[in-house]
């Protein structure tokens, strides 16, 4: 593949061969001159006249000077050969071919630096309102399947070549300079008028959307997400190297929690947040190792059978110095790093351990819902981990309900639908959490095969005083039932809310009205003795009946 812009004049291999030939010729010349110098030095010690000796010394000095020049030239050619080797490795690792017309990071920095210097000289003569800003944009392209495309070189090469074609199509006739790094990111150098930064952001977001759509349409490429990190070259603080570093930093900042097309501009606050996140990562790693995280259970009420049939597993951090911490104090930070996967695995493992204990003791069989984060869902090791952990504790998957948030389900309907089917094939029940926060469409509800839908608390809060809220909840319940799913309302806090929701045909209720989140031992005691279930004293074991599986 060749581009009109920034195209190599010849292949890297051709340049390497030409470079080697020149080095051999120069090396031969140096060797010949040095041999001649040795002969001249020997002759200088013979009995000759002073004039001849002086002339010979002059020639010796001149020969040594020429030799040094040639040796210096050979060194420069050797350094160029090293750079060609590095460029060859860069091109073949990213694109699978050496003949690709896009700048590597060194070439990009060199040309962008020249343009930045020229821009600053011109701006010095311009009126303030006509000056331009220079931005470096770092563009990250990732497969959304949760599969490391580098493991499949052909997929990686095809993806990167397609991105190059998209860049050439979008910017090949413009003044935008673009290149690629060894890290797999793409770099763009853009000069715009100082009040047009919003236009640049919109154009890049539109480019991301079009590129994602083109990948989906082709079918032979993995679905992707495209993120942007941008940094402005502030005069006189920033040179081109520091601007590239800032753009890369902005791209990487909180990348795990951002949607495709997201555009993030570097600022100094990001550095402070990153430092805090690294410190928290270390603390979380220690907390997992020391089992400082505790699992709390909030019971779920079966409206039809008037009994508790399950619970949701919630995490708390028993911090050694700060006491019990709610998930809001650490989960948002962990979601931007791989630590969230470790936390999800920890929760699932501990819930399996508790269920195994309760089953062995003959306690009531319950269904426990466990939330999975975006990173965990896209982790290719998710399904093997679930199977291995169930086998480790000898727990049935029918005692679990895997929860995904509505926002996660809406990001990639095709992938989420596929992973949900695979999770259900293992025997798990699945549910969509936080329904109604503004992401889902009716088509996603139809296409993603969830068993259960959880109505967000925001629908419940004013259901006692707002007839429209009650009508909306009734419509949701009827629609979800028509799709063959069951409905749970979460965040229920009053008896009146329970009455209204029960009359609307709801399947199950979760909230503080029935039960606050409780530690495992207190949750056991709550199931054995609570004010909501009329029970016989002699009754020790109940028949298990999950309303979400009716």
XYZ file of C-alpha atoms in Angstrom:
550
model
C 0.000 0.000 0.000
C 1.391 3.404 -0.959
C 0.183 6.892 -0.145
C 0.634 10.099 -2.048
C 1.639 11.819 1.166
C 4.875 11.124 3.076
C 5.640 8.156 0.824
C 9.053 6.584 0.970
C 11.063 7.157 -2.223
C 12.198 3.545 -2.087
C 11.691 0.566 0.154
C 13.548 0.305 3.433
C 15.377 -2.797 2.199
C 16.563 -0.928 -0.869
C 17.876 1.914 1.263
C 19.655 -0.543 3.544
C 21.393 -2.211 0.588
C 22.457 1.118 -0.933
C 23.701 2.268 2.467
C 25.723 -0.930 2.901
C 27.349 -0.553 -0.538
C 28.411 3.020 0.223
C 29.820 1.948 3.594
C 31.849 -0.833 1.938
C 33.271 1.560 -0.692
C 34.204 4.142 1.928
C 35.699 1.486 4.159
C 37.856 0.287 1.263
C 39.049 3.857 0.582
C 39.945 4.355 4.244
C 41.826 1.077 4.285
C 43.761 2.032 1.114
C 44.636 5.454 2.518
C 45.805 3.961 5.800
C 48.027 1.471 3.947
C 49.497 4.328 1.928
C 50.048 6.258 5.173
C 51.962 3.337 6.661
C 54.199 3.133 3.581
C 54.786 6.889 3.697
C 55.700 6.725 7.380
C 58.244 3.997 6.722
C 59.778 6.027 3.910
C 59.922 9.094 6.177
C 62.416 7.329 8.403
C 64.803 6.602 5.519
C 67.767 8.865 4.788
C 66.209 11.416 2.453
C 66.573 15.111 2.040
C 64.803 17.571 4.335
C 62.581 18.889 1.579
C 61.380 15.447 0.654
C 60.748 14.601 4.322
C 58.704 17.782 4.789
C 56.648 17.060 1.692
C 56.064 13.489 2.823
C 54.934 14.702 6.270
C 52.477 17.073 4.576
C 51.000 14.214 2.606
C 50.794 12.058 5.726
C 48.878 14.766 7.563
C 46.519 15.287 4.642
C 45.932 11.514 4.389
C 45.151 11.273 8.084
C 42.674 14.168 7.819
C 40.885 12.543 4.866
C 40.822 9.224 6.725
C 39.195 10.828 9.740
C 36.585 12.472 7.536
C 35.785 9.140 5.878
C 35.611 7.359 9.226
C 33.172 10.026 10.462
C 31.061 9.541 7.330
C 31.070 5.773 7.874
C 29.870 6.309 11.445
C 27.003 8.493 10.203
C 26.076 5.860 7.641
C 26.172 3.202 10.341
C 23.825 5.298 12.507
C 21.524 5.708 9.508
C 21.628 1.931 9.027
C 20.549 1.452 12.641
C 17.625 3.846 12.092
C 16.613 1.984 8.933
C 16.646 -1.293 10.869
C 14.445 0.230 13.539
C 12.073 1.641 10.907
C 11.943 -1.768 9.220
C 11.008 -3.478 12.485
C 8.409 -0.769 13.176
C 6.816 -1.093 9.724
C 6.720 -4.886 9.642
C 5.461 -5.238 13.219
C 2.606 -2.760 12.770
C 1.702 -3.219 9.111
C 3.295 -6.488 7.999
C 5.117 -4.737 5.158
C 8.036 -2.342 4.829
C 6.490 -0.431 1.950
C 4.013 1.713 3.849
C 3.760 5.447 3.413
C 3.305 6.770 6.911
C 5.883 8.430 9.131
C 7.291 6.669 12.148
C 7.490 8.582 15.432
C 10.999 9.923 14.798
C 10.102 11.168 11.329
C 6.818 12.599 12.600
C 8.548 14.467 15.430
C 11.153 15.862 13.023
C 8.647 17.187 10.480
C 6.112 18.337 13.073
C 8.903 20.132 14.945
C 9.888 22.014 11.796
C 6.271 23.011 11.187
C 5.836 24.151 14.794
C 8.967 26.291 14.604
C 7.810 27.832 11.334
C 4.343 28.491 12.783
C 5.776 30.325 15.781
C 7.914 32.538 13.540
C 4.886 33.430 11.389
C 2.598 33.962 14.423
C 5.093 36.434 15.870
C 4.284 38.716 12.924
C 0.510 38.128 12.914
C -2.152 40.059 14.799
C -3.249 38.209 17.926
C -6.709 37.344 16.565
C -5.198 35.643 13.496
C -2.728 33.425 15.279
C -3.002 29.642 15.114
C -2.757 26.874 17.685
C -0.760 23.704 17.115
C -2.149 20.420 18.440
C -0.737 16.931 18.527
C -3.466 14.288 18.648
C -2.681 10.739 19.744
C -5.259 8.323 18.364
C -5.662 4.886 19.926
C -7.429 2.111 18.061
C -8.434 -0.968 20.013
C -10.376 -4.109 19.266
C -13.575 -4.112 21.325
C -13.729 -7.884 21.497
C -11.439 -7.881 24.464
C -8.927 -9.854 22.377
C -5.368 -8.680 22.078
C -5.066 -8.255 18.323
C -1.278 -8.339 18.610
C -1.676 -12.046 19.297
C -2.918 -12.362 15.743
C -0.414 -10.512 13.558
C -2.588 -10.706 10.449
C -5.515 -9.070 12.279
C -3.248 -6.383 13.676
C -1.670 -5.632 10.284
C -5.036 -5.513 8.510
C -6.475 -3.223 11.171
C -3.539 -0.799 11.077
C -3.448 -0.700 7.279
C -7.173 0.057 7.226
C -6.615 2.922 9.671
C -3.850 4.267 7.417
C -6.216 4.186 4.476
C -8.859 6.022 6.515
C -6.327 8.703 7.533
C -5.170 9.124 3.949
C -8.773 9.394 2.741
C -9.652 11.966 5.406
C -6.452 14.030 5.548
C -4.365 13.109 2.512
C -5.199 16.371 0.716
C -4.953 18.595 3.795
C -2.091 20.092 5.795
C -2.536 17.544 8.579
C 0.615 15.515 9.226
C 0.169 11.976 10.505
C 2.364 9.127 11.682
C 2.384 5.995 13.827
C 4.308 4.973 16.947
C 5.847 1.672 17.984
C 3.204 1.573 20.734
C 0.500 1.199 18.072
C -0.960 4.703 18.400
C -1.388 7.113 15.492
C -0.207 10.728 15.718
C -1.648 13.785 13.982
C -0.197 17.296 13.869
C -2.933 19.882 13.305
C -2.698 23.667 13.026
C -5.979 25.526 13.524
C -7.151 29.008 14.344
C -7.252 29.555 18.080
C -11.055 29.686 18.263
C -11.610 26.545 16.132
C -10.618 23.847 18.630
C -14.242 22.672 18.845
C -14.333 22.156 15.073
C -11.229 19.961 15.289
C -12.826 17.866 18.033
C -16.042 17.425 16.052
C -14.132 16.482 12.898
C -12.085 13.844 14.706
C -15.149 12.429 16.450
C -16.869 12.202 13.069
C -13.762 10.467 11.662
C -13.903 7.945 14.527
C -17.594 7.197 13.922
C -17.065 6.734 10.183
C -14.045 4.497 10.737
C -15.883 2.302 13.251
C -18.811 1.974 10.833
C -16.505 1.071 7.951
C -14.888 -1.683 10.026
C -18.306 -3.083 10.945
C -19.404 -2.995 7.303
C -16.339 -4.817 5.983
C -16.829 -7.920 8.099
C -13.214 -9.108 7.729
C -11.938 -6.759 10.439
C -12.588 -6.834 14.194
C -14.978 -4.206 15.604
C -12.970 -1.344 17.045
C -13.171 1.669 19.299
C -11.248 4.876 18.576
C -10.097 7.228 21.348
C -8.262 10.541 21.153
C -5.825 12.309 23.436
C -4.820 15.829 22.441
C -2.269 18.358 23.649
C -1.685 21.929 22.569
C 1.898 23.095 22.057
C 1.980 26.082 24.426
C 4.655 28.666 23.611
C 7.339 28.817 24.950
C 6.837 25.903 27.367
C 6.298 22.987 24.985
C 8.448 21.605 22.227
C 7.152 18.904 19.894
C 8.515 15.994 21.975
C 6.794 17.142 25.172
C 3.570 17.822 23.242
C 3.587 14.258 21.861
C 4.161 12.923 25.382
C 1.243 14.993 26.720
C -1.063 13.765 23.942
C -0.138 10.147 24.699
C -0.797 10.785 28.388
C -4.226 12.239 27.645
C -5.036 9.233 25.448
C -4.086 6.748 28.158
C -5.837 8.651 30.959
C -8.951 6.737 32.046
C -9.021 4.974 28.657
C -10.819 1.929 30.037
C -13.917 3.949 30.907
C -14.258 5.982 27.721
C -16.514 5.344 24.747
C -15.399 5.286 21.132
C -14.905 8.758 19.694
C -14.137 10.301 23.068
C -11.769 13.284 22.849
C -9.679 14.236 25.879
C -7.324 17.226 26.108
C -4.281 17.134 28.354
C -4.130 19.245 31.482
C -1.865 19.208 34.530
C -4.648 17.856 36.790
C -4.434 14.539 34.936
C -0.922 14.004 36.268
C -2.125 14.417 39.856
C -5.032 12.044 39.244
C -2.705 9.477 37.701
C -0.376 9.647 40.693
C -3.336 9.111 43.018
C -4.545 6.210 40.874
C -1.148 4.488 41.000
C -1.126 4.846 44.775
C -4.649 3.425 44.958
C -3.657 0.517 42.700
C -0.947 -0.413 45.175
C -3.409 -0.210 48.069
C -6.014 -2.288 46.222
C -3.422 -4.956 45.427
C -2.513 -5.138 49.110
C -6.191 -5.177 50.112
C -6.920 -8.149 47.843
C -3.925 -10.020 49.209
C -4.931 -9.297 52.824
C -8.651 -9.944 52.169
C -9.626 -6.464 53.317
C -12.566 -6.437 50.893
C -15.776 -7.768 52.390
C -18.905 -9.022 50.666
C -22.284 -7.699 51.786
C -25.616 -9.149 50.669
C -28.868 -7.260 50.050
C -31.880 -9.571 49.929
C -34.376 -9.722 47.030
C -38.094 -10.225 47.668
C -40.237 -12.484 45.468
C -43.505 -10.568 45.163
C -45.674 -13.520 44.054
C -44.425 -16.070 46.595
C -43.877 -13.553 49.403
C -40.398 -14.774 50.301
C -36.742 -13.911 49.875
C -35.230 -15.885 47.031
C -31.815 -14.280 46.541
C -29.544 -11.291 47.048
C -27.146 -8.937 45.346
C -23.459 -9.158 46.300
C -22.005 -5.747 47.169
C -18.410 -4.964 48.052
C -17.065 -2.914 50.950
C -13.455 -2.125 51.813
C -12.445 -2.596 55.436
C -9.530 -0.170 55.235
C -6.961 -0.530 58.036
C -6.895 3.231 58.757
C -10.028 4.719 57.142
C -12.625 2.207 58.271
C -15.389 0.752 56.088
C -15.319 2.370 52.635
C -18.255 2.225 50.176
C -17.571 1.154 46.573
C -17.995 4.732 45.317
C -14.730 5.661 47.050
C -12.565 3.217 45.058
C -14.469 1.464 42.234
C -14.476 4.472 39.829
C -10.677 4.678 40.048
C -10.204 0.928 39.733
C -12.398 0.840 36.608
C -9.707 2.785 34.750
C -7.101 0.106 35.484
C -6.812 -3.657 35.416
C -7.464 -3.751 39.177
C -11.198 -3.799 38.538
C -10.830 -7.228 36.932
C -9.044 -8.486 40.040
C -11.815 -7.032 42.223
C -14.558 -8.666 40.131
C -12.739 -11.992 40.336
C -12.333 -11.548 44.096
C -16.068 -10.891 44.581
C -17.111 -13.886 42.488
C -14.657 -16.149 44.304
C -15.877 -15.033 47.754
C -19.536 -15.417 46.794
C -18.798 -18.946 45.556
C -17.127 -19.684 48.885
C -20.135 -18.386 50.852
C -22.635 -20.306 48.701
C -20.623 -23.518 49.084
C -20.628 -23.051 52.866
C -24.381 -22.396 53.010
C -25.114 -25.362 50.754
C -23.022 -27.689 52.934
C -24.795 -26.461 56.065
C -28.212 -27.069 54.492
C -29.154 -23.404 54.427
C -31.732 -21.964 52.088
C -30.550 -22.012 48.479
C -30.409 -18.470 47.138
C -29.558 -16.824 43.844
C -26.825 -14.188 44.193
C -26.347 -11.492 41.560
C -22.793 -10.359 40.873
C -21.902 -7.228 38.913
C -19.236 -7.357 36.222
C -17.380 -4.269 35.021
C -16.685 -3.381 31.420
C -13.063 -4.511 31.574
C -14.042 -7.869 33.028
C -16.721 -8.477 30.400
C -14.206 -7.772 27.617
C -11.534 -9.913 29.270
C -11.018 -13.043 27.110
C -10.362 -15.086 30.274
C -13.799 -14.347 31.778
C -15.578 -17.574 30.822
C -12.689 -19.892 31.799
C -12.450 -18.069 35.134
C -16.172 -18.519 35.832
C -16.044 -22.234 35.008
C -12.882 -22.869 37.024
C -14.172 -21.039 40.100
C -17.506 -22.880 40.049
C -15.654 -26.184 39.797
C -13.306 -25.182 42.618
C -16.175 -24.668 45.080
C -18.635 -27.134 43.499
C -21.340 -24.506 43.168
C -24.056 -24.599 40.500
C -24.217 -21.669 38.039
C -27.991 -21.693 38.609
C -27.280 -19.960 41.944
C -25.813 -16.945 40.151
C -27.186 -13.978 38.270
C -24.554 -12.080 36.241
C -25.350 -8.360 36.106
C -24.227 -5.927 33.428
C -25.069 -2.248 33.555
C -27.343 -0.701 30.947
C -24.583 1.644 29.730
C -22.248 -1.298 29.121
C -24.907 -3.258 27.264
C -25.550 -0.289 24.956
C -21.899 0.140 23.912
C -21.651 -2.829 21.574
C -24.898 -4.727 21.171
C -23.403 -7.407 18.894
C -20.564 -8.321 21.240
C -22.602 -8.067 24.450
C -25.337 -10.221 22.920
C -22.745 -12.875 22.033
C -21.089 -12.873 25.469
C -24.473 -13.001 27.226
C -25.432 -16.083 25.197
C -22.149 -17.760 26.134
C -22.651 -16.926 29.823
C -26.202 -18.296 29.714
C -24.938 -21.434 27.978
C -22.865 -22.116 31.105
C -26.069 -22.125 33.177
C -26.059 -18.580 34.578
C -28.985 -16.196 34.715
C -28.168 -12.724 33.337
C -29.631 -9.319 34.090
C -29.433 -5.712 32.883
C -28.785 -3.376 35.800
C -29.674 0.332 36.119
C -32.280 0.287 33.341
C -33.590 3.734 32.545
C -30.508 5.927 32.963
C -30.706 6.942 29.314
C -28.609 4.572 27.205
C -30.781 1.671 26.075
C -33.086 1.444 23.115
C -35.918 -0.977 22.502
C -33.812 -2.753 19.893
C -31.046 -3.490 22.404
C -33.622 -4.947 24.808
C -34.890 -7.172 22.017
C -31.481 -8.233 20.723
C -29.605 -8.888 23.984
C -30.932 -12.080 25.617
C -31.065 -11.027 29.272
C -33.243 -12.989 31.704
C -33.897 -10.121 34.087
C -34.180 -6.341 33.929
C -33.611 -4.149 36.981
C -35.465 -0.828 36.959
C -33.257 1.993 38.185
C -34.034 3.711 41.488
C -34.703 7.008 39.681
C -38.032 5.575 38.433
C -39.054 4.539 41.937
C -38.232 7.616 44.009
C -41.344 9.626 43.112
C -43.710 6.809 42.209
C -45.875 7.604 45.273
C -46.606 11.171 44.203
C -46.252 11.160 40.416
C -48.827 9.198 38.431
C -46.670 9.488 35.314
C -43.853 7.585 37.019
C -46.266 4.794 37.919
C -47.551 4.698 34.326
C -44.033 4.588 32.975
C -43.048 1.737 35.310
C -46.203 -0.168 34.314
C -45.300 0.251 30.632
C -41.751 -0.983 31.258
C -43.025 -4.018 33.152
C -45.527 -4.913 30.419
C -42.915 -4.478 27.692
C -40.276 -6.525 29.463
C -42.763 -9.298 30.246
C -43.741 -9.346 26.576
C -40.058 -9.952 25.758
C -40.011 -12.938 28.115
C -37.936 -11.263 30.822
C -38.553 -10.716 34.526
C -38.494 -7.329 36.241
C -36.898 -6.257 39.524
C -37.159 -2.798 41.070
C -34.182 -1.636 43.119
C -33.943 1.174 45.629
C -37.381 0.547 47.169
C -37.578 2.216 50.583
C -41.223 2.572 51.687
C -44.231 0.346 52.226
C -46.311 2.460 49.834
C -43.747 1.927 47.064
C -43.984 -1.835 47.674
C -47.789 -1.714 47.374
C -47.726 0.262 44.124
C -45.048 -1.882 42.510
C -46.784 -5.099 43.543
C -50.017 -3.878 41.959
C -48.169 -3.118 38.703
C -47.136 -6.760 38.265
C -43.487 -6.531 39.335
C -41.691 -9.855 39.867
C -39.205 -8.929 42.612
C -38.156 -6.039 44.833
C -34.802 -5.025 46.277
C -34.208 -2.139 48.640
C -33.791 -0.810 52.143
C -37.464 -1.392 52.944
C -36.794 -5.124 53.168
C -33.104 -5.355 53.898
C -29.980 -3.253 54.073
C -26.709 -4.735 52.754
C -25.536 -7.217 55.412
C -22.349 -9.164 56.050
C -22.549 -12.879 55.255
C -23.229 -14.041 58.806
C -25.890 -11.409 59.464
C -27.472 -12.190 56.072
C -27.773 -15.861 57.129
C -29.454 -14.771 60.347
C -31.785 -12.448 58.442
C -32.990 -15.249 56.164
C -33.590 -17.481 59.177
C -35.468 -14.855 61.146
C -37.131 -11.805 59.599
C -40.451 -10.040 60.011
C -41.573 -10.401 56.389
C -41.817 -14.175 56.006
C -44.393 -16.043 58.117
C -42.670 -19.335 58.967
C -43.173 -22.402 61.092
C -40.691 -22.903 63.898
C -40.002 -26.495 62.920
C -39.167 -25.569 59.350
C -35.449 -25.853 58.652
C -35.117 -26.052 54.887
C -37.231 -24.462 52.183
C -37.862 -25.397 48.596
C -35.752 -23.332 46.226
C -37.783 -21.346 43.696
C -36.165 -18.548 41.732
C -38.842 -16.259 40.234
C -36.493 -15.211 37.432
C -36.484 -18.810 36.137
C -40.242 -19.331 36.067
